[in-house]
mmCIF file with all atom_site columns, C-alpha atoms in Angstrom:
data_model
loop_
_atom_site.group_PDB
_atom_site.id
_atom_site.type_symbol
_atom_site.label_atom_id
_atom_site.label_alt_id
_atom_site.label_comp_id
_atom_site.label_asym_id
_atom_site.label_entity_id
_atom_site.label_seq_id
_atom_site.pdbx_PDB_ins_code
_atom_site.Cartn_x
_atom_site.Cartn_y
_atom_site.Cartn_z
_atom_site.occupancy
_atom_site.B_iso_or_equiv
_atom_site.pdbx_formal_charge
_atom_site.auth_seq_id
_atom_site.auth_comp_id
_atom_site.auth_asym_id
_atom_site.auth_atom_id
_atom_site.pdbx_PDB_model_num
ATOM 1   C CA . MET A 1 1   ? 134.640 65.851  70.553 1.00 74.00 ? 1   MET A CA 1
ATOM 2   C CA . THR A 1 2   ? 131.663 64.454  68.972 1.00 84.00 ? 2   THR A CA 1
ATOM 3   C CA . ASP A 1 3   ? 128.194 65.297  70.238 1.00 82.00 ? 3   ASP A CA 1
ATOM 4   C CA . LEU A 1 4   ? 127.758 61.563  71.403 1.00 84.00 ? 4   LEU A CA 1
ATOM 5   C CA . ARG A 1 5   ? 131.153 61.815  73.183 1.00 87.00 ? 5   ARG A CA 1
ATOM 6   C CA . ARG A 1 6   ? 129.911 64.793  75.273 1.00 87.00 ? 6   ARG A CA 1
ATOM 7   C CA . VAL A 1 7   ? 126.561 63.061  75.952 1.00 87.00 ? 7   VAL A CA 1
ATOM 8   C CA . LEU A 1 8   ? 128.748 59.927  77.171 1.00 90.00 ? 8   LEU A CA 1
ATOM 9   C CA . LEU A 1 9   ? 130.541 62.149  79.455 1.00 89.00 ? 9   LEU A CA 1
ATOM 10  C CA . HIS A 1 10  ? 127.675 63.740  80.840 1.00 89.00 ? 10  HIS A CA 1
ATOM 11  C CA . GLY A 1 11  ? 126.399 60.220  81.734 1.00 89.00 ? 11  GLY A CA 1
ATOM 12  C CA . VAL A 1 12  ? 129.662 59.148  83.168 1.00 91.00 ? 12  VAL A CA 1
ATOM 13  C CA . LEU A 1 13  ? 129.132 62.349  85.626 1.00 90.00 ? 13  LEU A CA 1
ATOM 14  C CA . ALA A 1 14  ? 125.684 61.458  86.097 1.00 92.00 ? 14  ALA A CA 1
ATOM 15  C CA . VAL A 1 15  ? 126.561 58.008  87.077 1.00 93.00 ? 15  VAL A CA 1
ATOM 16  C CA . GLY A 1 16  ? 129.340 58.544  89.458 1.00 89.00 ? 16  GLY A CA 1
ATOM 17  C CA . PRO A 1 17  ? 132.883 57.514  89.957 1.00 82.00 ? 17  PRO A CA 1
ATOM 18  C CA . HIS A 1 18  ? 132.209 53.608  89.618 1.00 87.00 ? 18  HIS A CA 1
ATOM 19  C CA . ALA A 1 19  ? 130.012 53.621  86.392 1.00 91.00 ? 19  ALA A CA 1
ATOM 20  C CA . THR A 1 20  ? 129.747 50.521  84.134 1.00 93.00 ? 20  THR A CA 1
ATOM 21  C CA . ALA A 1 21  ? 128.575 50.890  80.700 1.00 93.00 ? 21  ALA A CA 1
ATOM 22  C CA . VAL A 1 22  ? 125.517 49.487  81.531 1.00 93.00 ? 22  VAL A CA 1
ATOM 23  C CA . ASP A 1 23  ? 124.827 52.173  84.171 1.00 94.00 ? 23  ASP A CA 1
ATOM 24  C CA . ILE A 1 24  ? 126.157 54.975  81.452 1.00 93.00 ? 24  ILE A CA 1
ATOM 25  C CA . TRP A 1 25  ? 123.599 53.285  79.148 1.00 92.00 ? 25  TRP A CA 1
ATOM 26  C CA . LYS A 1 26  ? 120.656 53.206  81.306 1.00 92.00 ? 26  LYS A CA 1
ATOM 27  C CA . THR A 1 27  ? 121.319 56.647  82.660 1.00 91.00 ? 27  THR A CA 1
ATOM 28  C CA . LEU A 1 28  ? 121.234 58.092  78.900 1.00 91.00 ? 28  LEU A CA 1
ATOM 29  C CA . GLY A 1 29  ? 118.248 56.465  78.205 1.00 89.00 ? 29  GLY A CA 1
ATOM 30  C CA . HIS A 1 30  ? 116.627 58.561  81.075 1.00 89.00 ? 30  HIS A CA 1
ATOM 31  C CA . MET A 1 31  ? 118.464 61.769  79.964 1.00 86.00 ? 31  MET A CA 1
ATOM 32  C CA . MET A 1 32  ? 117.824 61.528  76.738 1.00 83.00 ? 32  MET A CA 1
ATOM 33  C CA . ARG A 1 33  ? 113.905 60.346  76.602 1.00 78.00 ? 33  ARG A CA 1
ATOM 34  C CA . GLU A 1 34  ? 112.692 62.277  73.290 1.00 75.00 ? 34  GLU A CA 1
ATOM 35  C CA . GLY A 1 35  ? 115.939 61.734  71.243 1.00 76.00 ? 35  GLY A CA 1
ATOM 36  C CA . TYR A 1 36  ? 118.259 58.808  70.237 1.00 82.00 ? 36  TYR A CA 1
ATOM 37  C CA . VAL A 1 37  ? 119.879 56.736  72.932 1.00 84.00 ? 37  VAL A CA 1
ATOM 38  C CA . PRO A 1 38  ? 123.278 55.566  71.563 1.00 87.00 ? 38  PRO A CA 1
ATOM 39  C CA . SER A 1 39  ? 123.533 51.599  71.592 1.00 89.00 ? 39  SER A CA 1
ATOM 40  C CA . GLN A 1 40  ? 125.662 49.615  74.106 1.00 90.00 ? 40  GLN A CA 1
ATOM 41  C CA . GLY A 1 41  ? 128.276 48.803  71.390 1.00 91.00 ? 41  GLY A CA 1
ATOM 42  C CA . SER A 1 42  ? 128.777 52.549  70.205 1.00 92.00 ? 42  SER A CA 1
ATOM 43  C CA . ILE A 1 43  ? 129.028 53.480  74.106 1.00 92.00 ? 43  ILE A CA 1
ATOM 44  C CA . GLN A 1 44  ? 131.716 51.000  74.472 1.00 93.00 ? 44  GLN A CA 1
ATOM 45  C CA . ARG A 1 45  ? 133.853 51.780  71.489 1.00 94.00 ? 45  ARG A CA 1
ATOM 46  C CA . ASN A 1 46  ? 133.497 55.517  72.493 1.00 93.00 ? 46  ASN A CA 1
ATOM 47  C CA . LEU A 1 47  ? 134.443 54.777  76.051 1.00 94.00 ? 47  LEU A CA 1
ATOM 48  C CA . ASN A 1 48  ? 137.547 52.724  74.676 1.00 94.00 ? 48  ASN A CA 1
ATOM 49  C CA . LEU A 1 49  ? 138.814 56.116  72.788 1.00 92.00 ? 49  LEU A CA 1
ATOM 50  C CA . LEU A 1 50  ? 138.287 58.325  75.652 1.00 91.00 ? 50  LEU A CA 1
ATOM 51  C CA . VAL A 1 51  ? 140.303 55.917  78.058 1.00 91.00 ? 51  VAL A CA 1
ATOM 52  C CA . ALA A 1 52  ? 142.905 55.909  75.425 1.00 90.00 ? 52  ALA A CA 1
ATOM 53  C CA . ARG A 1 53  ? 142.905 59.771  75.207 1.00 85.00 ? 53  ARG A CA 1
ATOM 54  C CA . ASP A 1 54  ? 143.299 59.858  78.864 1.00 84.00 ? 54  ASP A CA 1
ATOM 55  C CA . ILE A 1 55  ? 139.880 61.568  79.696 1.00 88.00 ? 55  ILE A CA 1
ATOM 56  C CA . LEU A 1 56  ? 138.430 58.691  81.610 1.00 91.00 ? 56  LEU A CA 1
ATOM 57  C CA . ARG A 1 57  ? 140.070 56.328  83.602 1.00 91.00 ? 57  ARG A CA 1
ATOM 58  C CA . ARG A 1 58  ? 138.908 52.209  83.677 1.00 93.00 ? 58  ARG A CA 1
ATOM 59  C CA . ASP A 1 59  ? 139.390 50.483  86.461 1.00 93.00 ? 59  ASP A CA 1
ATOM 60  C CA . VAL A 1 60  ? 138.695 46.445  86.600 1.00 92.00 ? 60  VAL A CA 1
ATOM 61  C CA . THR A 1 61  ? 137.513 44.873  89.602 1.00 89.00 ? 61  THR A CA 1
ATOM 62  C CA . PRO A 1 62  ? 138.396 41.105  90.531 1.00 91.00 ? 62  PRO A CA 1
ATOM 63  C CA . ASP A 1 63  ? 134.922 40.039  89.133 1.00 90.00 ? 63  ASP A CA 1
ATOM 64  C CA . ARG A 1 64  ? 136.094 41.659  85.621 1.00 91.00 ? 64  ARG A CA 1
ATOM 65  C CA . ILE A 1 65  ? 133.306 44.475  85.797 1.00 92.00 ? 65  ILE A CA 1
ATOM 66  C CA . TRP A 1 66  ? 134.938 48.027  84.072 1.00 93.00 ? 66  TRP A CA 1
ATOM 67  C CA . HIS A 1 67  ? 134.118 50.882  86.205 1.00 94.00 ? 67  HIS A CA 1
ATOM 68  C CA . TYR A 1 68  ? 134.896 54.451  84.387 1.00 93.00 ? 68  TYR A CA 1
ATOM 69  C CA . ARG A 1 69  ? 135.095 57.599  86.091 1.00 91.00 ? 69  ARG A CA 1
ATOM 70  C CA . ILE A 1 70  ? 136.639 61.153  84.839 1.00 88.00 ? 70  ILE A CA 1
ATOM 71  C CA . ALA A 1 71  ? 140.438 61.194  85.001 1.00 86.00 ? 71  ALA A CA 1
ATOM 72  C CA . PRO A 1 72  ? 142.079 63.632  87.136 1.00 81.00 ? 72  PRO A CA 1
ATOM 73  C CA . GLU A 1 73  ? 143.494 66.585  85.896 1.00 70.00 ? 73  GLU A CA 1
ATOM 74  C CA . ARG A 1 74  ? 147.041 66.511  85.136 1.00 63.00 ? 74  ARG A CA 1
ATOM 75  C CA . ARG A 1 75  ? 149.383 69.014  86.883 1.00 57.00 ? 75  ARG A CA 1
ATOM 76  C CA . ASP A 1 76  ? 152.128 68.981  84.567 1.00 62.00 ? 76  ASP A CA 1
ATOM 77  C CA . THR A 1 77  ? 152.109 71.548  81.977 1.00 64.00 ? 77  THR A CA 1
ATOM 78  C CA . PRO A 1 78  ? 152.903 71.063  78.548 1.00 71.00 ? 78  PRO A CA 1
ATOM 79  C CA . ALA A 1 79  ? 156.330 72.180  76.885 1.00 82.00 ? 79  ALA A CA 1
ATOM 80  C CA . ILE A 1 80  ? 155.280 75.564  75.466 1.00 88.00 ? 80  ILE A CA 1
ATOM 81  C CA . THR A 1 81  ? 157.770 77.741  73.346 1.00 90.00 ? 81  THR A CA 1
ATOM 82  C CA . PHE A 1 82  ? 157.421 80.971  71.969 1.00 89.00 ? 82  PHE A CA 1
ATOM 83  C CA . VAL A 1 83  ? 159.365 81.421  68.804 1.00 91.00 ? 83  VAL A CA 1
ATOM 84  C CA . GLU A 1 84  ? 160.142 84.899  67.125 1.00 91.00 ? 84  GLU A CA 1
ATOM 85  C CA . ALA A 1 85  ? 159.661 84.731  63.700 1.00 89.00 ? 85  ALA A CA 1
ATOM 86  C CA . GLY A 1 86  ? 162.323 86.786  62.419 1.00 86.00 ? 86  GLY A CA 1
ATOM 87  C CA . THR A 1 87  ? 165.443 85.309  64.485 1.00 90.00 ? 87  THR A CA 1
ATOM 88  C CA . GLY A 1 88  ? 164.128 82.091  65.224 1.00 88.00 ? 88  GLY A CA 1
ATOM 89  C CA . ARG A 1 89  ? 164.738 82.613  69.181 1.00 90.00 ? 89  ARG A CA 1
ATOM 90  C CA . LYS A 1 90  ? 162.869 79.949  71.618 1.00 91.00 ? 90  LYS A CA 1
ATOM 91  C CA . ILE A 1 91  ? 161.650 81.213  74.775 1.00 90.00 ? 91  ILE A CA 1
ATOM 92  C CA . PRO A 1 92  ? 159.962 79.169  76.921 1.00 89.00 ? 92  PRO A CA 1
ATOM 93  C CA . CYS A 1 93  ? 156.766 79.791  78.304 1.00 87.00 ? 93  CYS A CA 1
ATOM 94  C CA . ARG A 1 94  ? 155.995 79.190  81.911 1.00 85.00 ? 94  ARG A CA 1
ATOM 95  C CA . THR A 1 95  ? 152.516 80.310  82.381 1.00 85.00 ? 95  THR A CA 1
ATOM 96  C CA . PRO A 1 96  ? 150.255 77.603  83.667 1.00 83.00 ? 96  PRO A CA 1
ATOM 97  C CA . GLU A 1 97  ? 147.256 79.784  82.467 1.00 86.00 ? 97  GLU A CA 1
ATOM 98  C CA . VAL A 1 98  ? 148.683 79.397  78.581 1.00 87.00 ? 98  VAL A CA 1
ATOM 99  C CA . GLY A 1 99  ? 148.801 75.463  79.493 1.00 84.00 ? 99  GLY A CA 1
ATOM 100 C CA . LEU A 1 100 ? 145.113 75.159  80.909 1.00 84.00 ? 100 LEU A CA 1
ATOM 101 C CA . LEU A 1 101 ? 143.822 76.919  77.900 1.00 88.00 ? 101 LEU A CA 1
ATOM 102 C CA . LEU A 1 102 ? 145.395 74.734  75.470 1.00 88.00 ? 102 LEU A CA 1
ATOM 103 C CA . ARG A 1 103 ? 144.809 71.344  76.851 1.00 84.00 ? 103 ARG A CA 1
ATOM 104 C CA . ARG A 1 104 ? 141.218 72.481  77.292 1.00 85.00 ? 104 ARG A CA 1
ATOM 105 C CA . VAL A 1 105 ? 140.822 73.867  73.511 1.00 87.00 ? 105 VAL A CA 1
ATOM 106 C CA . ALA A 1 106 ? 142.470 70.159  72.767 1.00 85.00 ? 106 ALA A CA 1
ATOM 107 C CA . ALA A 1 107 ? 139.904 68.274  74.815 1.00 83.00 ? 107 ALA A CA 1
ATOM 108 C CA . GLU A 1 108 ? 137.153 69.508  72.791 1.00 82.00 ? 108 GLU A CA 1
ATOM 109 C CA . HIS A 1 109 ? 138.649 67.986  69.894 1.00 82.00 ? 109 HIS A CA 1
ATOM 110 C CA . GLY A 1 110 ? 139.273 64.815  71.494 1.00 80.00 ? 110 GLY A CA 1
ATOM 111 C CA . LEU A 1 111 ? 142.954 65.446  71.615 1.00 80.00 ? 111 LEU A CA 1
ATOM 112 C CA . ALA A 1 112 ? 145.704 66.041  74.185 1.00 79.00 ? 112 ALA A CA 1
ATOM 113 C CA . ILE A 1 113 ? 148.491 68.646  73.991 1.00 81.00 ? 113 ILE A CA 1
ATOM 114 C CA . GLN A 1 114 ? 152.082 67.220  74.402 1.00 79.00 ? 114 GLN A CA 1
ATOM 115 C CA . ALA A 1 115 ? 153.905 70.291  73.555 1.00 83.00 ? 115 ALA A CA 1
ATOM 116 C CA . ALA A 1 116 ? 153.074 73.474  71.672 1.00 88.00 ? 116 ALA A CA 1
ATOM 117 C CA . ALA A 1 117 ? 155.436 76.086  69.608 1.00 89.00 ? 117 ALA A CA 1
ATOM 118 C CA . ILE A 1 118 ? 153.628 79.621  69.052 1.00 89.00 ? 118 ILE A CA 1
ATOM 119 C CA . THR A 1 119 ? 155.060 81.682  66.327 1.00 92.00 ? 119 THR A CA 1
ATOM 120 C CA . VAL A 1 120 ? 155.476 85.469  67.990 1.00 89.00 ? 120 VAL A CA 1
ATOM 121 C CA . ILE A 1 121 ? 157.084 88.707  66.423 1.00 90.00 ? 121 ILE A CA 1
ATOM 122 C CA . PRO A 1 122 ? 158.446 91.577  68.291 1.00 84.00 ? 122 PRO A CA 1
ATOM 123 C CA . VAL A 1 123 ? 156.155 94.453  69.214 1.00 82.00 ? 123 VAL A CA 1
ATOM 124 C CA . ASN A 1 124 ? 156.965 98.249  69.962 1.00 73.00 ? 124 ASN A CA 1
ATOM 125 C CA . LEU A 1 125 ? 156.065 98.607  73.406 1.00 70.00 ? 125 LEU A CA 1
ATOM 126 C CA . GLU A 1 126 ? 155.507 102.314 73.643 1.00 68.00 ? 126 GLU A CA 1
ATOM 127 C CA . THR A 1 127 ? 153.535 102.541 70.258 1.00 68.00 ? 127 THR A CA 1
ATOM 128 C CA . GLY A 1 128 ? 152.091 98.628  70.277 1.00 63.00 ? 128 GLY A CA 1
ATOM 129 C CA . VAL A 1 129 ? 152.986 98.088  66.629 1.00 61.00 ? 129 VAL A CA 1
ATOM 130 C CA . ASP A 1 130 ? 154.788 95.282  65.465 1.00 63.00 ? 130 ASP A CA 1
ATOM 131 C CA . GLY A 1 131 ? 158.670 95.569  64.460 1.00 56.00 ? 131 GLY A CA 1
ATOM 132 C CA . ASN A 1 132 ? 158.097 94.836  60.766 1.00 56.00 ? 132 ASN A CA 1
#
């Protein structure tokens, strides 16, 4: 997630759910009075990327104006599996908080989680020490 994309998302939030690229550009101009305002071309390229990554939604009106809004958070959780290092045994992780955490970390880097495998080792519950 680049600085420009972070600023762009703030601009989308500031404009509201029916933001156009021009509205976002004007809002960024007001937000960044002292700094560099990105060009309309840079804004459009990054809006396209955020739509492709399912971070933003783009709606097109009958007069062919594109409106942007933040995509609703997905309710489905990615497939997360714990893989035991010594045996290769696979244990499904059905804790929604783990999926939410992984999704947020991935979004910070402009990515989306489809599935995750986490390698684990057995721990002795009495001592808290791994089994190796």
